[in-house]
Amino acid sequence: MKNRTLALILALAMMAGMLAGCGNSSNDATGGGDSIIVGISDDATAMDPLSINDTNTMSILSNIYEPLVRVNNKNEIIPGLAEKWSVSDDGLEYTFTIRKGVKFHNGEDVTLEDVKWSIEAQVASSYTGPYISCVDHVEIVDDSNIKIVLSYPYAPFLTLCGTYTYVMKESFYGEGGNMAQQPIGCGPYEFVSWAANDKIVLKAYPDYFGGAAKITNLTFKIISNQTSAAISLEAGDIDMYLNVAETDVATLKSNSNIVVDEKPSSAFYYLGLNTEDEILSNEKVRQAIAKAIDRDSMVVGVLDGYAQATRSFIPEGLPGYKADFDPLPYHVDDAKALLAEAGYPNGLDLVITVPESRSAHAQMVQADLKKIGINLTINMRETGAFWDDLENGEYQIMMMGWSYVVMDNDVGYYSLYQSKEVVSGNYPRLNDARVDELLQKGRESSDPAERDAIYGEMEEIVMTSGAYIPLYWRYSIIAYNSKIQNVTNSPCGFYFVYDYSWAA
Amino acid sequence: MHKFILKRILMMIPVLLGISVIIYTIISLTPGNPGRLILGERASAEAVEAMNESLGYYDPLPVKYFNYMKNLLRGDLGTSWRSGVSVIESIGERFPTTLLLATMDIVLTAVMSIPLGVLVAVKKESLLDNIMTVVALVFTAMPSFWLGMLMMLVFALSLNLLPATGSESFAHFILPALTMSLLSVAQIMRMTRSSMLEVIRQDYIRTARAKGVSEQKIIWRHAVRNALLPVITTMGNNFGWTLGGSVITETVFGMSGIGTLLLTAVRSKDVPLVMGCVLFMSFTFSVVTLLVDISYGIIDPRIKAEYGGRKG
């Protein structure tokens, strides 16, 4: 018996030794040097720019592929594959001068034919096409210039070029190519490997035209559980996490080796009221609902305060922004009066349709509306079914989020307000001739003062109609090792690792 | 014995067929539009329709199911609607992670719970017995995500011994496997204990004692071997379950196994991927159950004798 006990103790000691031994190899993140591990909560959908359009994937691909121009952290347009560009006076023709001698990661030359083909392919793609449908055709002018001709003047076009003009080669899509899994671009990082739902490994492309990236090895590590990711960041398994949960902010902030950066993102959340619904077609009812919503309580109650309540879809800094904009201020008694005026002095029954993830929001709305006598039933739907309901107009009130892919009013909400096509965003079925007119003017104008007036007027009309009830701007919260330099919290969710470096 | 195995293998066919019908029907009847989920909220109605058309989404259910099964019988599980990657490849890529995790789980569970179960059975109603029962029950009562987080905080963050998330190296598997096994220790330990107590009362144990066989030998040679049968069944079933992926543990520890694959597939209504995962899970579960049954014969000579008799 004694021998056995001894053996057991020895075995345990060995196991402990093994655990300790593993410890040495556990920290993959270097905490400096030439590697960085960036944690993200969702995997990329594909590596091919022609078959993706989600922000997360586009952000990853921005490190592999090179667009004609890039948009920097200050929302300025800077050269990409094009070293310079000019715009015709009528705003219809954009001429780009393409850098010479640029090569793809596999050593092949980037030609003007490649540029032309790539842009045409992105216009034709069902994924990216909707964002750059303004492009009419692409011409090769001479041996270094390429001209993109638009079918109508479109102010945000250059900004959009930062995302939808990645340059590839047609032959990469031919036989033997597998762009969805093994991409080839000419951006600062080249592809190494992708283990689905685990990690994406890239390495600096030594011949990048702007000089090789300061950080050589770039790994995106997929950690869907946000708290696990926060622990991994603290433990040094990863160097950065882009999707920090509100509940983890306080813990991470107390760690002096970690920087937490939180600020309003470009994603806004709102209630949409179906204007074709029998009850909600009455503007007064919609306005009463809008005046009954207590956004500040929602931000505190549902999001721990990590959101910015808003009365408008125009963020600070964009044309049309007014700091004190509030056409339908929160006022319970006024809301009740409006409801009575609309013919419902004794209240009424309504239904809110939300996807599962927004049940807490729906409960807040339910409580708010209870105060003005509206008995709100919550109809929770699976995401796909939720969208079906919106498209078919089978809802009364819904809650959803929308975001600016690039910081421009037109890109932000043209498809929400236009009355031509319901299914690409205008689920409340807002139909206002003046709004349509202003939308058209706004996208064609490149004069800031004029756009300011246009979008200011439009926002007034839309937000008074009560078809859209803005709730808040979601925060983008990122956290990273304090030794990483030049990181900016990107409101649109684009992280260009080429800019980063480790402090000495 | 061969006949028995063959019969069991043939039995798997109707089981898998039944599962395929049920799952295919459920996932096809749930609302939601795959084209919209794939192309995003800003895609035009025509593009969404074209995408659905190309996926065969508008075909009647029996036609869709028949086409799916036709390809399945040719060994083609199809490609994921979302990523376009072959389903077999995706499963093949994830399975090693899940297999290693499940194996470590079962080994750790066995190493911890069987000796403990035997020990507390021998020392029945002692202080040790009571303490172990309480400790084991406490672990069982913990939700797995909570225990997982706790393990991470202690071993990854405070002690910095093991990595918190990922599945790159063997070290990455220790915490998740430990978490999973701690949750099942109580079950297996209690089962070993009660099974042992039953066996110890048997006549042949009394006979052995009367013969003067040492207590050690009685316990380990005669009692444990006989008491393990129900324990093995349960552990086998548990193994079958974990081979199908442990969604929560995999998610908490950021591992990419079958569990997280299925979870993502269900969320994006990726029919071929969901079907592939579920059929694969059912298949492994059936195989493991079969192996458990076969192992009975090896562990318990009485069962082997029974089959031998039938054969002759």
Short mmCIF file of N, CA and C in Angstrom, two decimals, chain B residues 57-197:
data_model
loop_
_atom_site.label_atom_id
_atom_site.label_comp_id
_atom_site.label_asym_id
_atom_site.label_seq_id
_atom_site.Cartn_x
_atom_site.Cartn_y
_atom_site.Cartn_z
N TYR B 57 -33.17 26.80 -53.13
CA TYR B 57 -34.01 27.09 -51.97
C TYR B 57 -35.49 27.02 -52.30
N TYR B 58 -35.85 27.33 -53.55
CA TYR B 58 -37.27 27.37 -53.91
C TYR B 58 -37.87 26.02 -54.30
N ASP B 59 -37.01 24.99 -54.42
CA ASP B 59 -37.53 23.66 -54.77
C ASP B 59 -38.43 23.16 -53.64
N PRO B 60 -39.42 22.30 -54.00
CA PRO B 60 -40.25 21.72 -52.93
C PRO B 60 -39.39 20.85 -52.00
N LEU B 61 -39.79 20.76 -50.75
CA LEU B 61 -39.01 20.04 -49.75
C LEU B 61 -38.61 18.62 -50.15
N PRO B 62 -39.57 17.79 -50.63
CA PRO B 62 -39.18 16.41 -50.98
C PRO B 62 -38.10 16.38 -52.07
N VAL B 63 -38.20 17.31 -53.03
CA VAL B 63 -37.20 17.36 -54.10
C VAL B 63 -35.83 17.70 -53.53
N LYS B 64 -35.82 18.71 -52.64
CA LYS B 64 -34.56 19.13 -52.03
C LYS B 64 -33.93 17.97 -51.26
N TYR B 65 -34.78 17.31 -50.47
CA TYR B 65 -34.27 16.22 -49.64
C TYR B 65 -33.74 15.09 -50.52
N PHE B 66 -34.51 14.77 -51.57
CA PHE B 66 -34.10 13.69 -52.46
C PHE B 66 -32.76 14.02 -53.10
N ASN B 67 -32.61 15.25 -53.57
CA ASN B 67 -31.34 15.65 -54.19
C ASN B 67 -30.18 15.55 -53.21
N TYR B 68 -30.49 15.99 -51.98
CA TYR B 68 -29.44 15.95 -50.97
C TYR B 68 -28.99 14.51 -50.73
N MET B 69 -29.98 13.61 -50.56
CA MET B 69 -29.65 12.23 -50.25
C MET B 69 -28.94 11.54 -51.42
N LYS B 70 -29.32 11.92 -52.64
CA LYS B 70 -28.70 11.35 -53.83
C LYS B 70 -27.20 11.65 -53.80
N ASN B 71 -26.87 12.90 -53.51
CA ASN B 71 -25.47 13.28 -53.43
C ASN B 71 -24.78 12.63 -52.25
N LEU B 72 -25.51 12.54 -51.15
CA LEU B 72 -24.94 11.96 -49.93
C LEU B 72 -24.52 10.51 -50.19
N LEU B 73 -25.38 9.78 -50.91
CA LEU B 73 -25.05 8.37 -51.17
C LEU B 73 -23.84 8.24 -52.08
N ARG B 74 -23.59 9.29 -52.86
CA ARG B 74 -22.38 9.28 -53.68
C ARG B 74 -21.17 9.73 -52.86
N GLY B 75 -21.42 10.00 -51.58
CA GLY B 75 -20.31 10.44 -50.73
C GLY B 75 -20.09 11.93 -50.78
N ASP B 76 -21.04 12.67 -51.37
CA ASP B 76 -20.87 14.11 -51.49
C ASP B 76 -21.79 14.81 -50.48
N LEU B 77 -21.19 15.39 -49.46
CA LEU B 77 -21.98 16.09 -48.45
C LEU B 77 -22.27 17.52 -48.85
N GLY B 78 -21.84 17.91 -50.02
CA GLY B 78 -22.13 19.27 -50.50
C GLY B 78 -21.13 20.29 -50.00
N THR B 79 -21.39 21.54 -50.34
CA THR B 79 -20.52 22.62 -49.88
C THR B 79 -21.34 23.58 -49.03
N SER B 80 -20.67 24.22 -48.11
CA SER B 80 -21.33 25.19 -47.24
C SER B 80 -21.92 26.32 -48.07
N TRP B 81 -23.14 26.70 -47.75
CA TRP B 81 -23.77 27.79 -48.49
C TRP B 81 -23.03 29.08 -48.27
N ARG B 82 -22.52 29.23 -47.08
CA ARG B 82 -21.92 30.51 -46.73
C ARG B 82 -20.49 30.65 -47.24
N SER B 83 -19.66 29.65 -46.95
CA SER B 83 -18.24 29.81 -47.30
C SER B 83 -17.88 29.11 -48.61
N GLY B 84 -18.75 28.23 -49.10
CA GLY B 84 -18.44 27.52 -50.34
C GLY B 84 -17.42 26.41 -50.15
N VAL B 85 -17.02 26.15 -48.91
CA VAL B 85 -16.03 25.11 -48.64
C VAL B 85 -16.76 23.77 -48.51
N SER B 86 -16.11 22.69 -48.97
CA SER B 86 -16.74 21.38 -48.89
C SER B 86 -17.01 21.01 -47.43
N VAL B 87 -18.20 20.45 -47.19
CA VAL B 87 -18.62 20.13 -45.82
C VAL B 87 -17.70 19.08 -45.20
N ILE B 88 -17.34 18.08 -46.02
CA ILE B 88 -16.47 17.02 -45.49
C ILE B 88 -15.15 17.62 -45.03
N GLU B 89 -14.63 18.55 -45.84
CA GLU B 89 -13.36 19.19 -45.50
C GLU B 89 -13.48 19.95 -44.18
N SER B 90 -14.58 20.71 -44.04
CA SER B 90 -14.76 21.49 -42.80
C SER B 90 -14.80 20.58 -41.60
N ILE B 91 -15.56 19.47 -41.73
CA ILE B 91 -15.67 18.56 -40.60
C ILE B 91 -14.32 17.92 -40.32
N GLY B 92 -13.65 17.51 -41.40
CA GLY B 92 -12.34 16.87 -41.26
C GLY B 92 -11.35 17.79 -40.57
N GLU B 93 -11.46 19.08 -40.87
CA GLU B 93 -10.54 20.05 -40.28
C GLU B 93 -10.79 20.20 -38.79
N ARG B 94 -12.06 20.13 -38.39
CA ARG B 94 -12.40 20.37 -36.99
C ARG B 94 -12.32 19.12 -36.13
N PHE B 95 -12.47 17.94 -36.76
CA PHE B 95 -12.64 16.74 -35.96
C PHE B 95 -11.45 16.43 -35.05
N PRO B 96 -10.19 16.61 -35.52
CA PRO B 96 -9.07 16.29 -34.62
C PRO B 96 -9.16 17.05 -33.30
N THR B 97 -9.55 18.31 -33.33
CA THR B 97 -9.69 19.10 -32.10
C THR B 97 -10.70 18.45 -31.17
N THR B 98 -11.88 18.15 -31.74
CA THR B 98 -12.93 17.56 -30.92
C THR B 98 -12.52 16.18 -30.40
N LEU B 99 -11.87 15.40 -31.25
CA LEU B 99 -11.46 14.04 -30.86
C LEU B 99 -10.47 14.10 -29.70
N LEU B 100 -9.48 14.98 -29.82
CA LEU B 100 -8.48 15.09 -28.76
C LEU B 100 -9.13 15.56 -27.46
N LEU B 101 -10.02 16.54 -27.59
CA LEU B 101 -10.68 17.08 -26.40
C LEU B 101 -11.52 15.98 -25.73
N ALA B 102 -12.29 15.24 -26.54
CA ALA B 102 -13.15 14.19 -25.99
C ALA B 102 -12.30 13.10 -25.35
N THR B 103 -11.19 12.75 -26.00
CA THR B 103 -10.34 11.69 -25.46
C THR B 103 -9.72 12.11 -24.14
N MET B 104 -9.20 13.35 -24.11
CA MET B 104 -8.61 13.82 -22.86
C MET B 104 -9.65 13.88 -21.76
N ASP B 105 -10.85 14.31 -22.14
CA ASP B 105 -11.94 14.39 -21.17
C ASP B 105 -12.19 13.02 -20.55
N ILE B 106 -12.31 12.01 -21.44
CA ILE B 106 -12.68 10.68 -20.94
C ILE B 106 -11.55 10.09 -20.10
N VAL B 107 -10.31 10.33 -20.53
CA VAL B 107 -9.18 9.79 -19.78
C VAL B 107 -9.10 10.44 -18.41
N LEU B 108 -9.19 11.77 -18.39
CA LEU B 108 -9.13 12.49 -17.11
C LEU B 108 -10.27 12.07 -16.20
N THR B 109 -11.46 11.93 -16.77
CA THR B 109 -12.61 11.51 -15.97
C THR B 109 -12.35 10.15 -15.36
N ALA B 110 -11.86 9.22 -16.19
CA ALA B 110 -11.62 7.86 -15.70
C ALA B 110 -10.55 7.88 -14.62
N VAL B 111 -9.47 8.59 -14.87
CA VAL B 111 -8.35 8.62 -13.92
C VAL B 111 -8.80 9.20 -12.59
N MET B 112 -9.65 10.22 -12.64
CA MET B 112 -10.06 10.85 -11.39
C MET B 112 -11.19 10.08 -10.70
N SER B 113 -12.17 9.65 -11.48
CA SER B 113 -13.38 9.19 -10.81
C SER B 113 -13.39 7.71 -10.46
N ILE B 114 -12.78 6.86 -11.28
CA ILE B 114 -12.87 5.42 -10.96
C ILE B 114 -12.11 5.08 -9.67
N PRO B 115 -10.82 5.48 -9.55
CA PRO B 115 -10.15 5.17 -8.27
C PRO B 115 -10.88 5.78 -7.08
N LEU B 116 -11.37 7.00 -7.24
CA LEU B 116 -12.09 7.64 -6.15
C LEU B 116 -13.36 6.86 -5.81
N GLY B 117 -14.06 6.44 -6.85
CA GLY B 117 -15.29 5.68 -6.64
C GLY B 117 -15.02 4.40 -5.87
N VAL B 118 -13.94 3.71 -6.26
CA VAL B 118 -13.58 2.46 -5.58
C VAL B 118 -13.22 2.75 -4.13
N LEU B 119 -12.43 3.82 -3.96
CA LEU B 119 -11.98 4.18 -2.63
C LEU B 119 -13.16 4.48 -1.70
N VAL B 120 -14.09 5.30 -2.18
CA VAL B 120 -15.21 5.65 -1.29
C VAL B 120 -16.14 4.47 -1.08
N ALA B 121 -16.14 3.52 -2.03
CA ALA B 121 -16.97 2.33 -1.84
C ALA B 121 -16.37 1.47 -0.74
N VAL B 122 -15.05 1.34 -0.79
CA VAL B 122 -14.37 0.53 0.23
C VAL B 122 -14.53 1.18 1.60
N LYS B 123 -14.37 2.50 1.62
CA LYS B 123 -14.51 3.22 2.90
C LYS B 123 -15.91 3.77 3.02
N LYS B 124 -16.86 2.95 2.74
CA LYS B 124 -18.25 3.39 2.74
C LYS B 124 -18.65 4.12 4.02
N GLU B 125 -19.34 5.23 3.84
CA GLU B 125 -19.87 6.03 4.93
C GLU B 125 -18.82 6.57 5.88
N SER B 126 -17.60 6.63 5.41
CA SER B 126 -16.56 7.27 6.21
C SER B 126 -16.61 8.77 5.95
N LEU B 127 -15.78 9.50 6.65
CA LEU B 127 -15.70 10.94 6.46
C LEU B 127 -15.27 11.24 5.02
N LEU B 128 -14.28 10.46 4.53
CA LEU B 128 -13.77 10.64 3.17
C LEU B 128 -14.90 10.50 2.15
N ASP B 129 -15.71 9.46 2.35
CA ASP B 129 -16.84 9.21 1.46
C ASP B 129 -17.73 10.46 1.39
N ASN B 130 -18.06 10.99 2.55
CA ASN B 130 -18.96 12.15 2.58
C ASN B 130 -18.33 13.38 1.93
N ILE B 131 -17.07 13.60 2.26
CA ILE B 131 -16.40 14.78 1.70
C ILE B 131 -16.34 14.69 0.17
N MET B 132 -15.93 13.53 -0.32
CA MET B 132 -15.79 13.37 -1.77
C MET B 132 -17.13 13.54 -2.46
N THR B 133 -18.18 13.02 -1.83
CA THR B 133 -19.50 13.15 -2.44
C THR B 133 -19.87 14.62 -2.57
N VAL B 134 -19.64 15.38 -1.50
CA VAL B 134 -19.98 16.80 -1.54
C VAL B 134 -19.14 17.53 -2.60
N VAL B 135 -17.83 17.28 -2.59
CA VAL B 135 -16.95 17.96 -3.55
C VAL B 135 -17.39 17.66 -4.98
N ALA B 136 -17.64 16.38 -5.24
CA ALA B 136 -18.02 16.00 -6.59
C ALA B 136 -19.33 16.66 -7.00
N LEU B 137 -20.26 16.71 -6.07
CA LEU B 137 -21.56 17.31 -6.39
C LEU B 137 -21.43 18.80 -6.65
N VAL B 138 -20.54 19.45 -5.90
CA VAL B 138 -20.33 20.88 -6.13
C VAL B 138 -19.86 21.12 -7.57
N PHE B 139 -18.91 20.31 -8.01
CA PHE B 139 -18.42 20.47 -9.39
C PHE B 139 -19.52 20.21 -10.41
N THR B 140 -20.32 19.17 -10.14
CA THR B 140 -21.38 18.85 -11.09
C THR B 140 -22.39 19.98 -11.20
N ALA B 141 -22.61 20.64 -10.06
CA ALA B 141 -23.64 21.67 -10.05
C ALA B 141 -23.19 22.94 -10.77
N MET B 142 -21.89 23.05 -11.04
CA MET B 142 -21.42 24.28 -11.69
C MET B 142 -21.77 24.26 -13.17
N PRO B 143 -22.24 25.39 -13.70
CA PRO B 143 -22.45 25.43 -15.15
C PRO B 143 -21.09 25.39 -15.85
N SER B 144 -21.02 24.74 -16.99
CA SER B 144 -19.70 24.53 -17.59
C SER B 144 -19.04 25.83 -18.01
N PHE B 145 -19.83 26.82 -18.48
CA PHE B 145 -19.18 28.06 -18.91
C PHE B 145 -18.58 28.79 -17.72
N TRP B 146 -19.25 28.66 -16.58
CA TRP B 146 -18.77 29.33 -15.38
C TRP B 146 -17.50 28.69 -14.87
N LEU B 147 -17.52 27.36 -14.79
CA LEU B 147 -16.33 26.64 -14.35
C LEU B 147 -15.17 26.92 -15.31
N GLY B 148 -15.48 26.96 -16.61
CA GLY B 148 -14.47 27.23 -17.61
C GLY B 148 -13.80 28.58 -17.38
N MET B 149 -14.63 29.59 -17.14
CA MET B 149 -14.12 30.93 -16.88
C MET B 149 -13.24 30.94 -15.63
N LEU B 150 -13.72 30.23 -14.62
CA LEU B 150 -13.01 30.17 -13.35
C LEU B 150 -11.63 29.54 -13.56
N MET B 151 -11.60 28.46 -14.32
CA MET B 151 -10.34 27.76 -14.60
C MET B 151 -9.39 28.71 -15.32
N MET B 152 -9.96 29.46 -16.27
CA MET B 152 -9.14 30.39 -17.03
C MET B 152 -8.55 31.45 -16.13
N LEU B 153 -9.41 32.00 -15.26
CA LEU B 153 -8.94 33.06 -14.36
C LEU B 153 -7.82 32.56 -13.47
N VAL B 154 -7.99 31.33 -12.97
CA VAL B 154 -6.98 30.80 -12.05
C VAL B 154 -5.72 30.36 -12.79
N PHE B 155 -5.88 29.47 -13.77
CA PHE B 155 -4.70 28.85 -14.38
C PHE B 155 -4.05 29.70 -15.47
N ALA B 156 -4.86 30.50 -16.17
CA ALA B 156 -4.28 31.29 -17.25
C ALA B 156 -3.87 32.67 -16.77
N LEU B 157 -4.75 33.29 -15.99
CA LEU B 157 -4.48 34.68 -15.63
C LEU B 157 -3.64 34.80 -14.36
N SER B 158 -4.10 34.19 -13.26
CA SER B 158 -3.38 34.36 -12.00
C SER B 158 -2.07 33.59 -11.98
N LEU B 159 -2.12 32.31 -12.32
CA LEU B 159 -0.91 31.49 -12.25
C LEU B 159 -0.10 31.56 -13.54
N ASN B 160 -0.75 31.98 -14.61
CA ASN B 160 -0.11 32.06 -15.93
C ASN B 160 0.58 30.76 -16.32
N LEU B 161 -0.09 29.64 -16.03
CA LEU B 161 0.49 28.33 -16.33
C LEU B 161 0.10 27.85 -17.71
N LEU B 162 -1.15 28.12 -18.09
CA LEU B 162 -1.69 27.54 -19.31
C LEU B 162 -2.33 28.64 -20.16
N PRO B 163 -2.38 28.44 -21.47
CA PRO B 163 -3.05 29.44 -22.31
C PRO B 163 -4.56 29.42 -22.07
N ALA B 164 -5.18 30.58 -22.20
CA ALA B 164 -6.61 30.69 -21.92
C ALA B 164 -7.47 30.17 -23.07
N THR B 165 -7.14 30.59 -24.27
CA THR B 165 -8.00 30.21 -25.39
C THR B 165 -7.18 29.70 -26.56
N GLY B 166 -7.84 28.96 -27.44
CA GLY B 166 -7.18 28.48 -28.65
C GLY B 166 -7.04 26.97 -28.63
N SER B 167 -6.52 26.43 -29.73
CA SER B 167 -6.35 24.98 -29.79
C SER B 167 -5.07 24.62 -30.55
N GLU B 168 -4.05 25.47 -30.43
CA GLU B 168 -2.83 25.24 -31.20
C GLU B 168 -1.98 24.09 -30.68
N SER B 169 -1.83 24.02 -29.34
CA SER B 169 -0.91 23.02 -28.82
C SER B 169 -1.62 22.17 -27.77
N PHE B 170 -0.92 21.14 -27.34
CA PHE B 170 -1.48 20.24 -26.34
C PHE B 170 -1.87 21.01 -25.08
N ALA B 171 -1.06 21.99 -24.72
CA ALA B 171 -1.33 22.77 -23.52
C ALA B 171 -2.69 23.44 -23.57
N HIS B 172 -3.12 23.80 -24.78
CA HIS B 172 -4.41 24.48 -24.92
C HIS B 172 -5.58 23.57 -24.56
N PHE B 173 -5.35 22.25 -24.59
CA PHE B 173 -6.45 21.31 -24.36
C PHE B 173 -6.63 20.97 -22.89
N ILE B 174 -5.63 21.30 -22.07
CA ILE B 174 -5.68 20.85 -20.68
C ILE B 174 -6.85 21.48 -19.92
N LEU B 175 -6.96 22.81 -19.98
CA LEU B 175 -8.05 23.45 -19.23
C LEU B 175 -9.44 23.03 -19.70
N PRO B 176 -9.71 23.06 -20.99
CA PRO B 176 -11.06 22.63 -21.40
C PRO B 176 -11.35 21.18 -21.03
N ALA B 177 -10.35 20.30 -21.20
CA ALA B 177 -10.59 18.89 -20.89
C ALA B 177 -10.83 18.73 -19.39
N LEU B 178 -10.06 19.46 -18.60
CA LEU B 178 -10.22 19.39 -17.16
C LEU B 178 -11.61 19.90 -16.75
N THR B 179 -12.02 20.98 -17.38
CA THR B 179 -13.35 21.54 -17.09
C THR B 179 -14.43 20.52 -17.37
N MET B 180 -14.33 19.91 -18.55
CA MET B 180 -15.36 18.95 -18.92
C MET B 180 -15.35 17.75 -17.99
N SER B 181 -14.16 17.27 -17.63
CA SER B 181 -14.13 16.05 -16.82
C SER B 181 -14.57 16.33 -15.39
N LEU B 182 -14.21 17.51 -14.86
CA LEU B 182 -14.64 17.81 -13.49
C LEU B 182 -16.16 17.79 -13.39
N LEU B 183 -16.81 18.15 -14.49
CA LEU B 183 -18.27 18.18 -14.48
C LEU B 183 -18.87 16.79 -14.45
N SER B 184 -18.10 15.80 -14.96
CA SER B 184 -18.70 14.45 -14.98
C SER B 184 -18.09 13.53 -13.93
N VAL B 185 -17.13 14.04 -13.16
CA VAL B 185 -16.51 13.20 -12.13
C VAL B 185 -17.56 12.67 -11.15
N ALA B 186 -18.44 13.54 -10.71
CA ALA B 186 -19.41 13.12 -9.70
C ALA B 186 -20.24 11.94 -10.20
N GLN B 187 -20.73 12.10 -11.43
CA GLN B 187 -21.58 11.06 -12.01
C GLN B 187 -20.86 9.71 -12.02
N ILE B 188 -19.67 9.72 -12.58
CA ILE B 188 -18.94 8.46 -12.73
C ILE B 188 -18.49 7.91 -11.37
N MET B 189 -18.08 8.80 -10.49
CA MET B 189 -17.64 8.35 -9.18
C MET B 189 -18.78 7.69 -8.41
N ARG B 190 -19.94 8.35 -8.42
CA ARG B 190 -21.08 7.79 -7.71
C ARG B 190 -21.50 6.46 -8.32
N MET B 191 -21.40 6.39 -9.62
CA MET B 191 -21.80 5.16 -10.30
C MET B 191 -20.84 4.03 -9.95
N THR B 192 -19.54 4.33 -9.96
CA THR B 192 -18.55 3.32 -9.58
C THR B 192 -18.82 2.85 -8.15
N ARG B 193 -19.10 3.81 -7.29
CA ARG B 193 -19.32 3.50 -5.88
C ARG B 193 -20.50 2.53 -5.72
N SER B 194 -21.64 2.88 -6.29
CA SER B 194 -22.81 2.03 -6.05
C SER B 194 -22.63 0.67 -6.72
N SER B 195 -22.01 0.68 -7.88
CA SER B 195 -21.79 -0.58 -8.57
C SER B 195 -20.85 -1.48 -7.76
N MET B 196 -19.81 -0.85 -7.19
CA MET B 196 -18.88 -1.59 -6.34
C MET B 196 -19.58 -2.18 -5.13
N LEU B 197 -20.40 -1.37 -4.49
CA LEU B 197 -21.09 -1.84 -3.27
C LEU B 197 -21.95 -3.05 -3.57
#
